[in-house]
């Protein structure tokens, strides 16, 4: 059957990526606004911590489910519903009169974002083929990386414009006009799904949803509550997560054997070349990458007395380097493949180690300028990681599993973000008694170590790709020899 590309596919992609950018941005943008929120609402430190943690928890909890629902109900329908919910919950968060309302609004906002994000990868699989799909995935990967990096900067700008007393509300309100515009454009641009017979009980794996939710919850709850003793109090949840994760895998195997629709087809990890390795690379990289922004915020704001805007601007070099290289790297994936990821991870590790060394060598007053060059270097490397890794991980995924595959990939990244942020913040807090520069040095060295772990996985995957390519070439020569014997 011939493939006729949708003439509006690039406009549809722009609309979906705009909405996806908002959801991912809200993971990090609130970090610089937390002191303003606490002062404005007279909130407790524990409650304010859940403004960040609750969003991350709800986001990660529903990503795979959101992808499966998109596969079943249609990408357009799920996208519009999740986007509308995200806009409404953003407005509720901005208007929150007290701490409890804000936390509940953030939980609901996280659920909406978790349902929205996997529709992006599903739409790319539906709308694009061949080299165009690689470019589209490259753009999606760039959005994932850039949204995380520029969150602190945009948060600082918003607080500078609207003041520290109520500026935090505009961190949420800014989503409303952008979301309404994206919704109106999505109604026109996104293709309608084909009508099909849909049976709720056979299409939606409710047991799988429940098992996976408990497993993810068991990992994320102790991690996001780590700075108030979560590991000590809730360590047993890791055992619960392990048990329910094992039960989830067994259940999904049985669903596939019975010919029903699984929540997460485990053949993605066994029969799809490169998917398992790419998902692991992404999760481990986010462990090291995502946590550095909170560490930098604490170093600049608490240690050096910077304003939120000054703190955000101090990490701008990373965001700029990442933005430029991500746009270029997405186009180079067909030519260089996994080598881009390997090179990018090495650059990130070297850049973070350089900042770690400089933190001890240069006077604190000169830190912002001294860190600029290695942060640009690390940012260029970061742009070469997320975008190509997303493309390479999802390139062989069947279209029918596009949504759930993207959701599973994002779940790994969200879990990596939560674990990395907790680990780096804890390391920073343990060393802070010996000075902020040393605390930053140790935390960034840990981030570089985690990045090197992702680098080792990427190198192993590169070698596996080369072996597969050599085997395919040998099989091709043998087939040619059989057809044309001497």
Coordinates of C-alpha atoms in Angstrom, one line a residue:
X1 CA 0.0 0.0 0.0
X2 CA 1.5 3.4 -1.0
X3 CA 2.1 6.0 1.5
X4 CA 0.8 9.5 0.9
X5 CA 2.3 12.1 3.2
X6 CA 0.0 14.5 4.9
X7 CA 0.7 18.0 3.5
X8 CA 0.1 19.5 6.9
X9 CA 2.5 17.2 8.7
X10 CA 5.2 19.8 9.5
X11 CA 2.6 22.3 10.8
X12 CA 1.0 19.6 12.9
X13 CA 4.4 18.7 14.3
X14 CA 5.1 22.3 15.2
X15 CA 1.8 22.5 17.1
X16 CA 2.3 19.2 19.0
X17 CA 5.9 20.1 19.9
X18 CA 4.8 23.5 21.3
X19 CA 2.3 21.7 23.6
X20 CA 4.9 19.1 24.5
X21 CA 7.4 21.8 25.3
X22 CA 5.1 23.3 27.9
X23 CA 4.5 20.0 29.7
X24 CA 8.2 19.2 29.9
X25 CA 9.2 22.8 30.8
X26 CA 7.0 22.7 33.9
X27 CA 9.3 20.0 35.3
X28 CA 12.1 22.4 35.9
X29 CA 10.7 26.0 35.5
X30 CA 9.2 26.1 39.0
X31 CA 12.6 25.4 40.8
X32 CA 13.6 29.1 40.8
X33 CA 10.1 30.2 41.9
X34 CA 9.9 27.9 45.0
X35 CA 11.0 30.6 47.5
X36 CA 8.5 33.1 46.0
X37 CA 5.7 30.5 46.3
X38 CA 6.5 29.7 49.9
X39 CA 6.6 33.4 50.9
X40 CA 3.4 34.2 48.9
X41 CA 1.3 31.4 50.3
X42 CA 3.0 31.2 53.7
X43 CA 3.5 27.5 52.9
X44 CA 5.6 24.9 54.7
X45 CA 8.8 23.7 53.1
X46 CA 7.4 20.1 52.9
X47 CA 4.3 21.3 51.0
X48 CA 6.3 23.4 48.6
X49 CA 8.6 20.5 47.9
X50 CA 5.5 18.6 46.6
X51 CA 4.8 21.3 44.1
X52 CA 7.9 19.9 42.3
X53 CA 7.7 16.3 43.4
X54 CA 4.0 15.8 42.9
X55 CA 4.2 17.0 39.3
X56 CA 7.1 14.7 38.6
X57 CA 5.3 11.8 40.3
X58 CA 2.0 12.2 38.4
X59 CA 3.8 12.9 35.1
X60 CA 5.9 9.7 35.3
X61 CA 3.0 7.6 36.6
X62 CA 0.7 7.9 33.5
X63 CA 3.2 8.1 30.6
X64 CA 2.9 4.5 29.4
X65 CA -0.9 4.5 30.0
X66 CA -1.2 7.8 28.0
X67 CA 0.7 6.3 25.1
X68 CA -1.5 3.2 25.1
X69 CA -4.7 5.3 25.3
X70 CA -3.4 7.3 22.3
X71 CA -2.8 4.1 20.4
X72 CA -6.3 2.9 21.2
X73 CA -8.5 6.1 21.1
X74 CA -6.5 8.0 18.5
X75 CA -3.6 10.4 18.9
X76 CA -5.7 13.5 18.0
X77 CA -8.4 12.8 20.5
X78 CA -6.0 12.2 23.4
X79 CA -3.8 15.2 22.4
X80 CA -6.8 17.6 22.5
X81 CA -8.2 16.2 25.7
X82 CA -4.8 16.2 27.5
X83 CA -4.0 19.7 26.3
X84 CA -7.3 21.1 27.4
X85 CA -6.7 19.6 30.9
X86 CA -3.2 21.0 31.0
X87 CA -4.4 24.5 30.3
X88 CA -7.2 24.3 32.9
X89 CA -4.9 22.9 35.6
X90 CA -2.2 25.5 34.8
X91 CA -4.8 28.2 35.4
X92 CA -5.9 26.5 38.7
X93 CA -2.3 26.3 39.9
X94 CA -1.7 30.0 39.1
X95 CA -4.8 31.0 41.0
X96 CA -4.2 28.7 44.0
X97 CA -5.2 30.5 47.2
X98 CA -3.3 28.1 49.5
X99 CA -0.7 25.4 49.7
X100 CA -3.1 22.5 49.5
X101 CA -4.9 23.8 46.4
X102 CA -1.5 24.4 44.6
X103 CA -0.3 20.9 45.3
X104 CA -3.5 19.3 44.1
X105 CA -3.5 21.5 41.0
X106 CA 0.1 20.4 40.3
X107 CA -0.8 16.7 40.7
X108 CA -3.6 17.2 38.1
X109 CA -1.3 19.2 35.9
X110 CA 1.3 16.4 36.0
X111 CA -1.4 13.8 35.0
X112 CA -2.4 16.0 32.0
X113 CA 1.2 16.4 30.9
X114 CA 1.9 12.7 31.3
X115 CA -1.1 12.0 29.0
X116 CA 0.0 14.7 26.5
X117 CA 3.7 13.9 26.0
X118 CA 3.6 10.4 24.5
X119 CA 1.2 11.7 21.8
X120 CA 4.1 13.5 20.3
X121 CA 6.1 10.4 19.5
X122 CA 2.9 8.7 18.3
X123 CA 2.0 11.5 15.9
X124 CA 5.6 11.4 14.5
X125 CA 5.3 7.7 13.8
X126 CA 1.9 8.3 12.1
X127 CA 2.8 11.3 10.0
X128 CA 6.4 10.7 8.9
X129 CA 8.4 8.0 7.1
X130 CA 12.1 7.5 6.2
X131 CA 14.5 10.3 6.6
X132 CA 11.7 12.7 7.5
X133 CA 10.8 10.6 10.5
X134 CA 14.5 10.9 11.7
X135 CA 14.3 14.7 11.3
X136 CA 11.0 14.9 13.2
X137 CA 12.3 12.7 16.0
X138 CA 15.4 14.9 16.1
X139 CA 13.2 17.9 16.7
X140 CA 11.3 16.1 19.4
X141 CA 14.5 15.2 21.1
X142 CA 15.7 18.8 20.9
X143 CA 12.5 19.9 22.6
X144 CA 13.0 17.4 25.4
X145 CA 16.5 18.6 26.1
X146 CA 16.0 22.3 25.6
X147 CA 12.8 22.5 27.7
X148 CA 14.7 21.0 30.7
X149 CA 17.7 23.3 30.2
X150 CA 15.8 26.6 29.7
X151 CA 13.3 26.1 32.5
X152 CA 15.4 27.9 35.2
X153 CA 16.1 30.8 32.8
X154 CA 12.5 31.4 31.8
X155 CA 11.5 31.0 35.5
X156 CA 14.0 33.7 36.4
X157 CA 12.8 36.0 33.7
X158 CA 9.2 35.7 34.7
X159 CA 10.0 36.4 38.3
X160 CA 12.0 39.5 37.3
X161 CA 9.1 40.8 35.2
X162 CA 6.2 40.2 37.6
X163 CA 8.0 40.5 41.0
X164 CA 8.8 38.0 43.7
X165 CA 5.5 38.3 45.6
X166 CA 3.2 37.1 42.9
X167 CA 5.6 36.3 40.0
X168 CA 5.3 32.6 40.7
X169 CA 1.7 32.6 39.6
X170 CA 2.8 33.7 36.1
X171 CA 5.0 30.7 35.8
X172 CA 1.7 28.8 35.5
X173 CA -0.4 31.5 33.8
X174 CA 2.0 31.7 30.9
X175 CA 0.8 28.3 29.8
X176 CA -2.8 29.4 29.4
X177 CA -2.6 31.7 26.3
X178 CA 0.0 29.4 24.6
X179 CA -2.1 26.4 25.3
X180 CA -5.3 28.0 24.0
X181 CA -3.5 29.0 20.8
X182 CA -2.0 25.5 20.4
X183 CA -5.5 23.9 21.0
X184 CA -7.1 26.1 18.3
X185 CA -4.3 25.2 15.8
X186 CA -4.4 21.5 16.7
X187 CA -8.1 21.4 15.8
X188 CA -7.2 22.5 12.3
X189 CA -3.8 20.8 11.8
X190 CA -3.8 17.4 13.5
X191 CA -5.2 14.6 11.3
X192 CA -8.3 12.8 12.4
X193 CA -7.9 9.2 13.4
X194 CA -9.6 6.5 11.4
X195 CA -12.9 5.3 12.9
X196 CA -12.6 1.8 14.3
X197 CA -14.5 -0.6 16.5
X198 CA -13.3 -0.2 20.1
X199 CA -13.9 -2.5 23.0
X200 CA -12.8 -1.0 26.3
X201 CA -12.2 -4.2 28.2
X202 CA -10.2 -5.9 25.4
X203 CA -8.2 -2.8 24.3
X204 CA -7.3 -1.3 27.6
X205 CA -5.2 -3.5 30.0
X206 CA -6.5 -2.3 33.4
X207 CA -4.6 -4.9 35.4
X208 CA -1.4 -3.8 33.6
X209 CA -2.1 -0.2 34.4
X210 CA -2.6 -1.0 38.1
X211 CA 0.6 -3.1 38.3
X212 CA 2.8 -0.6 36.5
X213 CA 1.4 2.3 38.5
X214 CA 2.3 0.6 41.8
X215 CA 5.8 -0.2 40.5
X216 CA 6.5 3.3 39.3
X217 CA 5.0 4.7 42.5
X218 CA 7.3 2.5 44.6
X219 CA 10.4 3.9 42.9
X220 CA 9.4 7.5 42.7
X221 CA 7.9 8.1 46.2
X222 CA 11.1 7.4 48.2
X223 CA 13.2 9.3 45.7
X224 CA 11.2 12.5 45.6
X225 CA 10.8 12.5 49.4
X226 CA 14.6 11.8 49.9
X227 CA 15.5 15.2 51.3
X228 CA 13.1 14.6 54.3
X229 CA 14.3 11.1 55.0
X230 CA 12.3 9.3 52.3
X231 CA 15.0 6.6 51.7
X232 CA 15.2 5.8 55.4
X233 CA 11.4 5.7 55.9
X234 CA 10.2 4.3 52.6
X235 CA 13.0 2.0 51.5
X236 CA 10.6 -0.9 51.6
X237 CA 8.7 0.6 48.7
X238 CA 11.7 -0.4 46.4
X239 CA 10.9 -4.0 47.3
X240 CA 7.3 -3.4 46.5
X241 CA 8.3 -1.8 43.2
X242 CA 10.5 -4.8 42.3
X243 CA 7.7 -7.3 43.1
X244 CA 5.0 -5.4 41.1
X245 CA 7.5 -4.8 38.3
X246 CA 8.1 -8.5 38.0
X247 CA 4.4 -9.2 38.2
X248 CA 3.8 -6.6 35.5
X249 CA 6.2 -8.2 33.1
X250 CA 4.7 -11.7 33.7
X251 CA 1.2 -10.3 33.2
X252 CA 2.1 -8.5 30.0
X253 CA 3.6 -11.8 28.6
X254 CA 0.4 -13.6 29.4
X255 CA -1.7 -10.9 27.7
X256 CA 0.4 -11.2 24.5
X257 CA 0.1 -15.0 24.6
X258 CA -3.7 -14.7 24.8
X259 CA -3.8 -12.4 21.8
X260 CA -5.1 -9.4 23.6
X261 CA -3.8 -5.8 23.6
X262 CA -1.1 -5.3 26.3
X263 CA -0.4 -2.0 28.1
X264 CA 3.4 -2.4 27.3
X265 CA 4.2 -5.1 24.7
X266 CA 7.4 -6.6 26.2
X267 CA 8.5 -7.5 22.7
X268 CA 9.5 -3.9 22.3
X269 CA 12.5 -4.7 24.5
X270 CA 13.4 -8.1 23.0
X271 CA 12.4 -7.9 19.4
X272 CA 12.9 -4.2 18.5
X273 CA 16.6 -3.6 17.7
X274 CA 18.1 -0.8 19.8
X275 CA 15.0 0.0 21.9
X276 CA 16.1 -1.5 25.2
X277 CA 19.6 -0.1 25.0
X278 CA 18.4 3.4 23.9
X279 CA 15.9 3.5 26.7
X280 CA 18.6 2.6 29.2
X281 CA 21.0 5.3 27.8
X282 CA 18.2 7.9 28.1
X283 CA 17.3 7.0 31.7
X284 CA 20.9 7.0 32.9
X285 CA 21.8 10.2 31.1
X286 CA 18.8 12.0 32.7
X287 CA 20.0 10.8 36.1
X288 CA 23.2 12.9 35.6
X289 CA 21.8 15.7 33.4
X290 CA 18.5 16.7 35.0
X291 CA 19.8 17.0 38.6
X292 CA 22.5 19.6 37.9
X293 CA 19.9 22.4 37.5
X294 CA 18.8 22.2 41.1
X295 CA 22.4 22.0 42.3
X296 CA 23.4 25.1 40.2
X297 CA 20.3 26.9 41.6
X298 CA 21.3 26.2 45.2
X299 CA 24.9 27.1 44.5
X300 CA 24.2 30.4 42.8
X301 CA 21.2 31.6 44.9
X302 CA 22.1 30.2 48.3
X303 CA 25.8 30.2 48.1
X304 CA 26.5 33.4 46.1
X305 CA 23.3 35.3 46.7
X306 CA 22.2 35.6 43.1
X307 CA 18.7 36.5 42.1
X308 CA 16.6 33.9 40.3
X309 CA 17.2 35.7 37.0
X310 CA 21.0 35.9 37.6
X311 CA 21.0 32.2 38.5
X312 CA 19.1 31.3 35.4
X313 CA 21.3 33.4 33.2
X314 CA 24.4 31.7 34.7
X315 CA 23.4 28.4 33.1
X316 CA 22.3 29.9 29.8
X317 CA 25.5 28.8 28.0
X318 CA 24.4 25.2 28.4
X319 CA 21.0 25.9 27.0
X320 CA 22.4 27.8 24.0
X321 CA 24.9 25.1 23.2
X322 CA 22.2 22.5 23.5
X323 CA 19.7 24.4 21.3
X324 CA 22.2 24.8 18.5
X325 CA 23.6 21.3 18.4
X326 CA 20.2 19.6 18.8
X327 CA 18.9 21.3 15.7
X328 CA 22.0 20.2 13.8
X329 CA 22.3 16.7 15.3
X330 CA 18.8 15.7 14.3
X331 CA 19.8 16.1 10.7
X332 CA 23.0 14.1 11.1
X333 CA 21.5 11.0 12.6
X334 CA 21.2 9.1 9.2
X335 CA 24.9 9.7 8.5
X336 CA 26.6 9.2 11.9
X337 CA 24.0 7.3 13.9
X338 CA 25.0 6.2 17.5
X339 CA 28.4 7.8 17.1
X340 CA 26.6 11.1 17.7
X341 CA 25.3 9.9 21.1
X342 CA 28.7 8.5 22.1
X343 CA 30.5 11.8 21.2
X344 CA 27.8 13.9 22.9
X345 CA 28.0 11.9 26.2
X346 CA 31.8 12.2 26.3
X347 CA 31.5 16.0 25.8
X348 CA 28.9 16.3 28.6
X349 CA 31.1 14.3 31.0
X350 CA 34.2 16.4 30.1
X351 CA 32.3 19.7 30.4
X352 CA 30.8 18.8 33.8
X353 CA 34.2 17.7 35.1
X354 CA 35.8 21.0 33.9
X355 CA 33.1 23.0 35.9
X356 CA 33.8 20.8 38.9
X357 CA 37.5 21.6 38.8
X358 CA 36.9 25.3 38.2
X359 CA 34.5 25.6 41.1
X360 CA 37.5 24.9 43.4
X361 CA 40.0 26.9 41.5
X362 CA 38.3 30.3 40.7
X363 CA 37.0 32.8 43.2
X364 CA 33.2 32.4 43.8
X365 CA 32.6 35.9 42.4
X366 CA 34.0 34.9 39.1
X367 CA 32.2 31.5 38.9
X368 CA 29.5 32.6 36.4
X369 CA 32.0 33.7 33.8
X370 CA 34.5 30.9 34.5
X371 CA 31.8 28.3 34.0
X372 CA 30.5 29.7 30.7
X373 CA 32.9 28.0 28.3
X374 CA 32.7 24.4 29.7
X375 CA 29.0 24.8 30.0
X376 CA 28.7 25.6 26.3
X377 CA 30.9 22.6 25.6
X378 CA 28.7 20.4 27.7
X379 CA 25.6 21.9 26.2
X380 CA 26.7 21.1 22.7
X381 CA 27.3 17.6 23.8
X382 CA 23.9 17.4 25.5
X383 CA 22.2 18.5 22.2
X384 CA 23.9 15.5 20.5
X385 CA 22.5 13.1 23.1
X386 CA 18.8 13.4 23.6
X387 CA 17.7 14.2 20.0
X388 CA 19.7 11.4 18.3
X389 CA 19.0 8.9 21.1
X390 CA 15.3 9.5 20.7
X391 CA 15.5 8.9 17.0
X392 CA 17.7 5.8 17.2
X393 CA 15.6 4.3 20.0
X394 CA 12.3 4.7 18.2
X395 CA 13.3 4.1 14.6
X396 CA 12.4 0.4 14.5
X397 CA 9.2 0.6 16.6
X398 CA 6.1 -0.5 14.7
X399 CA 3.5 2.3 14.2
X400 CA 0.9 0.5 16.2
X401 CA 3.1 0.7 19.3
X402 CA 4.4 4.2 18.7
X403 CA 2.5 5.8 21.6
X404 CA 3.3 3.3 24.2
X405 CA 7.0 3.1 23.1
X406 CA 7.3 6.8 23.4
X407 CA 5.6 6.7 26.8
X408 CA 7.9 4.0 28.1
X409 CA 11.0 6.0 26.9
X410 CA 9.7 9.1 28.7
X411 CA 8.9 7.1 31.8
X412 CA 12.6 6.0 32.0
X413 CA 13.7 9.6 31.6
X414 CA 11.3 10.9 34.3
X415 CA 12.4 8.2 36.8
X416 CA 16.0 9.1 35.9
X417 CA 15.2 12.8 36.5
X418 CA 13.7 12.1 39.9
X419 CA 16.5 9.8 41.0
X420 CA 19.3 12.0 39.7
X421 CA 17.8 15.2 41.2
X422 CA 17.5 13.5 44.6
X423 CA 21.0 12.0 44.5
X424 CA 22.8 15.1 43.4
X425 CA 20.8 17.3 45.8
X426 CA 21.6 14.9 48.7
X427 CA 25.3 14.8 47.8
X428 CA 25.4 18.7 47.6
X429 CA 23.7 18.9 51.0
X430 CA 26.1 16.4 52.6
X431 CA 29.2 18.4 51.5
X432 CA 27.8 21.9 51.9
X433 CA 29.2 22.2 55.5
X434 CA 32.7 22.4 53.9
X435 CA 31.7 25.2 51.5
X436 CA 29.5 25.7 48.5
X437 CA 32.4 25.4 45.9
X438 CA 33.4 22.0 47.2
X439 CA 29.7 20.9 47.4
X440 CA 29.3 21.9 43.7
X441 CA 32.5 20.1 42.8
X442 CA 31.4 16.8 44.4
X443 CA 27.9 16.9 43.0
X444 CA 29.0 17.6 39.4
X445 CA 31.6 14.9 39.7
X446 CA 28.8 12.5 40.6
X447 CA 26.8 13.8 37.6
X448 CA 29.8 13.2 35.3
X449 CA 30.1 9.7 36.7
X450 CA 26.4 8.9 35.9
X451 CA 27.0 10.4 32.4
X452 CA 30.0 8.0 31.9
X453 CA 27.6 5.1 32.8
X454 CA 25.3 6.2 30.0
X455 CA 28.4 6.5 27.7
X456 CA 29.4 2.9 28.4
X457 CA 25.9 1.7 27.5
X458 CA 26.0 3.8 24.3
X459 CA 29.4 2.4 23.3
X460 CA 28.0 -1.2 23.8
X461 CA 25.0 -0.3 21.7
X462 CA 27.2 1.1 19.0
X463 CA 29.2 -2.1 18.8
X464 CA 25.9 -4.2 18.7
X465 CA 24.7 -2.1 15.8
X466 CA 28.0 -2.7 13.9
X467 CA 27.7 -6.4 14.5
X468 CA 24.1 -6.4 13.2
X469 CA 25.2 -4.4 10.1
X470 CA 28.1 -6.8 9.5
X471 CA 25.8 -9.8 9.8
X472 CA 23.2 -8.3 7.4
X473 CA 26.0 -7.5 4.9
X474 CA 27.3 -11.1 5.1
X475 CA 23.8 -12.5 4.7
X476 CA 23.2 -10.2 1.7
X477 CA 26.4 -11.5 0.0
X478 CA 25.5 -15.1 0.7
X479 CA 22.0 -14.5 -0.9
X480 CA 23.6 -12.9 -3.9
X481 CA 26.0 -15.8 -4.3
X482 CA 23.1 -18.3 -4.2
X483 CA 21.2 -16.4 -6.9
X484 CA 24.2 -15.9 -9.1
X485 CA 26.4 -19.0 -8.6
X486 CA 29.8 -19.0 -10.2

